[in-house]
């Protein structure tokens, strides 16, 4: 069980957040798009911290689980908390893949593949535009104004 409130944003919160998104963020997060390979701002990020959902701020991945997959998108072998992701069968473009969405807001993040490194063997391949980054020691975002643990430094 996550220590974060996974209740979805209200309709009013969704409208406010959506209004502040760029066209690329809307295309990826809300319309299940993909950013171009090797272009994302977090592809080469080497800082310690936590990657959060760009839409609702939920922590998704720790930098300690990030690895260079060579695919052109930020990749991780394990989520921050299993409860923070939902998986959906994706048969678009003539492929069978597993889409990943934020468990709280339903925003599209990317896809997960079974070809990652140990210990999980998973490659969570994400769009940088679907993420925000919080450096270690800084407060996690509290986009939905729910209070701790959001709005405080990551304690896990």
Backbone as numpy.savetxt, mean C-alpha at the origin, in Angstrom:
# Nx Ny Nz CAx CAy CAz Cx Cy Cz
-5.55 -10.01 14.72 -6.40 -8.82 14.72 -5.51 -7.58 14.72
-5.75 -6.69 13.81 -4.98 -5.46 13.70 -5.29 -4.52 14.87
-4.30 -3.77 15.29 -4.55 -2.76 16.33 -5.05 -1.46 15.71
-5.20 -1.43 14.39 -5.71 -0.27 13.67 -7.20 -0.47 13.38
-7.94 0.61 13.38 -9.37 0.57 13.04 -9.49 0.36 11.54
-10.04 -0.78 11.13 -10.17 -1.12 9.71 -11.53 -0.75 9.13
-12.33 0.00 9.89 -13.62 0.46 9.38 -13.38 1.35 8.17
-14.10 1.12 7.06 -13.89 1.94 5.86 -14.18 3.42 6.11
-13.57 4.29 5.30 -13.88 5.71 5.40 -15.36 5.96 5.11
-15.90 7.02 5.69 -17.28 7.41 5.40 -17.35 7.96 3.97
-18.54 8.11 3.44 -18.69 8.69 2.10 -18.12 10.11 2.05
-18.34 10.88 3.11 -17.80 12.24 3.15 -16.28 12.23 3.16
-15.68 11.32 3.93 -14.22 11.21 3.94 -13.70 10.80 2.56
-14.37 9.85 1.93 -13.97 9.41 0.58 -13.99 10.59 -0.41
-15.03 11.38 -0.36 -15.15 12.52 -1.27 -14.03 13.53 -1.03
-13.74 13.81 0.23 -12.69 14.77 0.57 -11.32 14.27 0.11
-11.02 13.00 0.41 -9.72 12.43 0.04 -9.59 12.36 -1.47
-10.63 11.90 -2.15 -10.60 11.79 -3.61 -10.34 13.14 -4.27
-10.93 14.18 -3.72 -10.75 15.53 -4.28 -9.29 15.98 -4.22
-8.52 15.45 -3.27 -7.13 15.84 -3.13 -6.14 14.96 -3.89
-6.63 13.95 -4.60 -5.74 13.05 -5.35 -5.39 13.64 -6.71
-4.21 13.31 -7.19 -3.83 13.67 -8.55 -4.54 12.73 -9.52
-4.50 13.05 -10.79 -5.11 12.19 -11.81 -4.48 10.79 -11.80
-3.15 10.71 -11.67 -2.49 9.40 -11.62 -2.89 8.62 -10.38
-2.99 9.28 -9.25 -3.41 8.60 -8.02 -4.83 8.07 -8.16
-5.74 8.85 -8.73 -7.11 8.38 -8.94 -7.14 7.19 -9.89
-6.35 7.26 -10.97 -6.33 6.18 -11.96 -5.86 4.87 -11.33
-4.84 4.92 -10.51 -4.30 3.70 -9.89 -5.17 3.25 -8.71
-5.37 4.13 -7.75 -6.08 3.76 -6.52 -7.54 3.41 -6.74
-8.23 4.17 -7.55 -9.68 4.02 -7.68 -10.11 3.27 -8.93
-9.27 3.28 -9.98 -9.64 2.64 -11.24 -8.74 1.44 -11.57
-7.96 0.99 -10.59 -7.13 -0.22 -10.71 -6.09 -0.12 -11.81
-5.54 1.06 -12.00 -4.50 1.27 -13.01 -3.13 0.83 -12.52
-2.15 1.00 -13.39 -0.76 0.67 -13.07 0.14 1.79 -13.56
1.11 2.17 -12.74 2.08 3.17 -13.18 3.15 2.47 -14.03
3.84 3.24 -14.82 4.90 2.69 -15.67 6.04 2.13 -14.82
6.64 1.05 -15.29 7.77 0.44 -14.59 8.95 1.41 -14.53
9.71 1.30 -13.46 10.94 2.06 -13.23 10.72 3.56 -13.10
9.49 3.99 -12.84 9.19 5.43 -12.73 8.75 5.84 -11.32
8.38 4.90 -10.49 7.82 5.22 -9.19 8.82 5.82 -8.22
8.36 6.76 -7.44 9.21 7.50 -6.50 9.78 6.60 -5.41
9.14 5.48 -5.09 9.61 4.63 -4.01 10.42 3.43 -4.49
10.63 3.30 -5.78 11.37 2.15 -6.30 12.75 2.03 -5.64
13.47 3.12 -5.55 14.83 3.09 -5.01 14.94 3.67 -3.60
13.83 3.83 -2.91 13.86 4.37 -1.55 14.56 3.37 -0.62
15.58 3.82 0.06 16.35 2.96 0.98 16.20 3.37 2.45
15.32 4.34 2.71 15.14 4.83 4.08 14.38 3.81 4.93
14.62 3.86 6.25 13.89 3.01 7.19 12.56 3.67 7.53
11.50 2.87 7.53 10.19 3.40 7.88 9.07 2.48 7.45
7.91 3.08 7.26 6.69 2.34 6.96 6.03 2.93 5.72
5.60 2.05 4.82 4.83 2.45 3.63 3.35 2.33 3.99
2.60 3.39 3.72 1.19 3.44 4.08 0.34 3.61 2.83
-0.95 3.33 2.97 -1.90 3.53 1.88 -2.01 5.02 1.59
-1.85 5.40 0.35 -1.94 6.80 -0.06 -3.33 7.36 0.19
-4.35 6.51 0.12 -5.71 6.99 0.27 -6.09 7.17 1.75
-5.92 6.12 2.57 -6.44 6.19 3.95 -5.37 6.19 5.03
-4.10 6.00 4.67 -3.02 6.08 5.65 -2.72 4.79 6.40
-3.42 3.71 6.13 -3.19 2.45 6.85 -1.78 1.92 6.56
-1.01 1.53 7.59 0.32 0.95 7.35 0.20 -0.36 6.56
0.99 -0.48 5.49 0.91 -1.65 4.62 2.18 -2.51 4.63
3.35 -1.86 4.59 4.62 -2.60 4.53 5.70 -1.84 5.28
6.62 -2.59 5.88 7.80 -2.01 6.52 8.94 -2.01 5.52
9.83 -1.05 5.65 10.99 -0.99 4.77 11.87 -2.22 4.93
11.85 -2.84 6.09 12.67 -4.03 6.34 12.21 -5.23 5.51
11.01 -5.16 4.92 10.50 -6.24 4.07 10.62 -5.90 2.59
11.26 -4.78 2.27 11.41 -4.35 0.87 12.63 -5.02 0.25
12.53 -5.37 -1.03 13.67 -5.95 -1.74 13.63 -5.51 -3.19
14.77 -5.61 -3.86 14.88 -5.24 -5.27 14.52 -6.46 -6.12
13.32 -6.43 -6.69 12.85 -7.55 -7.49 13.30 -7.45 -8.94
13.79 -6.28 -9.34 14.19 -6.07 -10.72 13.03 -5.87 -11.67
11.81 -5.77 -11.15 10.62 -5.66 -11.99 10.28 -4.22 -12.36
10.82 -3.25 -11.61 10.51 -1.85 -11.88 9.48 -1.25 -10.96
8.99 -2.04 -10.00 8.03 -1.55 -9.01 8.55 -1.90 -7.62
8.24 -1.08 -6.61 8.63 -1.42 -5.24 8.05 -2.79 -4.88
8.88 -3.64 -4.30 8.45 -5.01 -3.96 8.77 -5.33 -2.51
7.89 -6.10 -1.91 8.00 -6.47 -0.50 7.70 -7.96 -0.36
8.32 -8.60 0.65 8.06 -10.03 0.84 7.04 -10.31 1.94
6.68 -9.30 2.75 5.70 -9.51 3.81 5.00 -8.20 4.14
3.69 -8.26 4.43 2.96 -7.04 4.80 3.21 -6.63 6.24
2.87 -5.40 6.55 2.93 -4.86 7.90 2.09 -5.72 8.83
0.88 -6.04 8.37 -0.06 -6.89 9.10 -0.92 -7.57 8.04
-1.07 -8.87 8.12 -1.87 -9.59 7.12 -3.29 -9.05 7.00
-3.82 -8.53 8.10 -5.20 -8.01 8.09 -5.33 -6.71 7.31
-4.22 -6.08 6.94 -4.26 -4.78 6.25 -4.39 -4.90 4.73
-4.38 -6.13 4.22 -4.51 -6.35 2.77 -5.65 -7.31 2.48
-6.30 -7.09 1.34 -7.29 -8.03 0.81 -6.81 -8.46 -0.56
-7.16 -9.66 -0.94 -6.71 -10.23 -2.20 -7.90 -10.57 -3.08
-7.78 -10.23 -4.36 -8.87 -10.42 -5.32 -8.31 -11.08 -6.57
-8.98 -12.09 -7.05 -8.58 -12.75 -8.31 -8.74 -11.75 -9.45
-7.70 -11.59 -10.25 -7.67 -10.63 -11.35 -7.37 -11.38 -12.64
-8.33 -11.38 -13.58 -8.15 -12.07 -14.85 -8.06 -11.09 -16.02
-7.71 -9.84 -15.73 -7.61 -8.84 -16.79 -6.39 -9.10 -17.67
-6.42 -8.59 -18.87 -5.31 -8.64 -19.83 -4.87 -10.07 -20.16
-5.79 -11.02 -20.07 -5.49 -12.40 -20.42 -4.58 -13.12 -19.45
-4.43 -12.58 -18.25 -3.59 -13.20 -17.22 -4.44 -13.56 -16.01
-3.93 -14.47 -15.19 -4.55 -14.76 -13.90 -3.55 -14.30 -12.84
-3.96 -13.26 -12.09 -3.10 -12.69 -11.06 -3.92 -12.49 -9.79
-3.23 -12.09 -8.74 -3.90 -11.77 -7.48 -3.68 -10.29 -7.20
-4.76 -9.54 -7.28 -4.72 -8.10 -6.99 -4.69 -7.90 -5.48
-3.97 -6.86 -5.05 -3.95 -6.47 -3.65 -4.64 -5.13 -3.50
-5.53 -5.05 -2.51 -6.18 -3.79 -2.19 -6.04 -3.54 -0.69
-6.12 -2.29 -0.31 -6.11 -1.91 1.10 -7.36 -2.48 1.76
-7.18 -3.18 2.88 -8.31 -3.79 3.57 -9.26 -2.76 4.16
-8.79 -1.55 4.40 -9.66 -0.53 5.00 -10.45 0.24 3.96
-9.78 0.74 2.92 -10.47 1.62 1.98 -10.74 0.97 0.62
-10.13 -0.18 0.35 -10.36 -0.88 -0.91 -9.56 -0.34 -2.08
-8.63 0.57 -1.83 -7.82 1.14 -2.92 -6.90 0.09 -3.52
-6.77 0.14 -4.84 -5.85 -0.76 -5.57 -4.41 -0.39 -5.24
-3.62 -1.41 -4.92 -2.22 -1.20 -4.57 -1.28 -1.80 -5.62
-1.61 -2.97 -6.09 -0.76 -3.70 -7.03 -1.18 -5.15 -7.07
-0.18 -6.05 -7.20 -0.45 -7.48 -7.27 0.57 -8.23 -6.43
0.23 -9.43 -6.01 1.15 -10.30 -5.28 1.38 -11.55 -6.12
2.64 -11.99 -6.14 3.06 -13.14 -6.95 3.81 -14.14 -6.06
3.80 -15.42 -6.44 4.46 -16.45 -5.62 5.94 -16.67 -5.97
6.65 -15.62 -6.35 8.05 -15.77 -6.76 8.99 -14.86 -5.98
8.64 -14.58 -4.74 9.46 -13.71 -3.91 10.49 -14.48 -3.11
11.29 -13.76 -2.34 12.35 -14.39 -1.56 11.83 -15.02 -0.26
12.66 -15.82 0.40 12.31 -16.32 1.73 12.19 -15.13 2.68
11.48 -15.20 3.75 10.87 -16.42 4.26 9.47 -16.70 3.72
8.84 -15.77 3.01 7.44 -15.96 2.59 7.30 -16.52 1.18
8.25 -16.22 0.30 8.13 -16.61 -1.10 7.17 -15.72 -1.87
6.72 -14.63 -1.26 5.79 -13.71 -1.92 6.51 -12.47 -2.43
6.00 -11.95 -3.55 6.47 -10.67 -4.09 5.25 -9.76 -4.21
5.11 -8.87 -3.25 4.05 -7.86 -3.29 4.59 -6.74 -4.16
4.08 -6.62 -5.36 4.57 -5.69 -6.37 3.60 -4.50 -6.43
4.04 -3.34 -5.95 3.12 -2.22 -5.72 3.43 -1.01 -6.58
2.42 -0.21 -6.78 2.55 1.08 -7.45 2.98 2.12 -6.42
4.07 2.84 -6.69 4.51 3.90 -5.77 3.41 4.92 -5.54
2.64 5.23 -6.57 1.60 6.25 -6.47 0.48 5.82 -5.51
0.41 4.54 -5.17 -0.59 4.04 -4.23 -0.11 4.13 -2.78
1.13 4.58 -2.60 1.76 4.58 -1.28 2.19 5.96 -0.82
2.32 6.10 0.48 3.05 7.19 1.11 4.11 6.54 1.97
5.09 7.31 2.41 6.17 6.76 3.23 6.36 7.60 4.47
6.50 6.93 5.61 6.75 7.59 6.88 8.10 7.10 7.40
9.03 8.03 7.54 10.35 7.65 8.05 10.25 7.19 9.49
11.14 6.25 9.84 11.19 5.72 11.18 11.30 6.86 12.18
10.46 6.80 13.22 10.45 7.83 14.26 9.42 8.91 14.04
8.94 9.07 12.79 7.90 10.06 12.50 6.52 9.45 12.77
5.54 10.29 12.97 4.18 9.84 13.26 3.53 9.24 12.02
2.80 8.14 12.22 2.00 7.56 11.15 0.87 8.53 10.80
0.42 8.55 9.55 -0.66 9.47 9.19 -1.97 9.10 9.88
-2.76 10.09 10.17 -4.10 9.87 10.73 -5.11 10.54 9.80
-5.13 10.08 8.57 -5.95 10.66 7.51 -7.43 10.69 7.89
-7.89 9.64 8.58 -9.31 9.52 8.91 -9.62 10.05 10.31
-8.64 10.66 10.98 -8.82 11.29 12.30 -9.38 10.32 13.33
-8.71 9.16 13.44 -9.16 8.13 14.37 -8.31 8.05 15.63
-7.19 8.70 15.64 -6.31 8.66 16.81 -5.50 7.39 16.89
-4.69 7.28 17.96 -3.73 6.20 18.16 -4.25 4.83 17.81
-3.40 4.01 17.20 -1.97 4.22 17.01 -1.63 5.17 15.87
-2.61 5.56 15.06 -2.33 6.53 14.00 -2.08 7.90 14.63
-1.21 8.67 14.00 -0.83 9.95 14.55 0.33 9.85 15.53
0.85 8.62 15.72 1.99 8.37 16.61 3.06 7.61 15.84
4.31 7.67 16.31 5.35 6.85 15.65 5.00 5.36 15.74
5.42 4.60 14.74 5.18 3.16 14.70 5.83 2.51 15.91
5.07 1.75 16.66 5.59 1.12 17.88 5.83 -0.37 17.71
5.59 -0.91 16.53 5.77 -2.36 16.37 7.11 -2.72 15.83
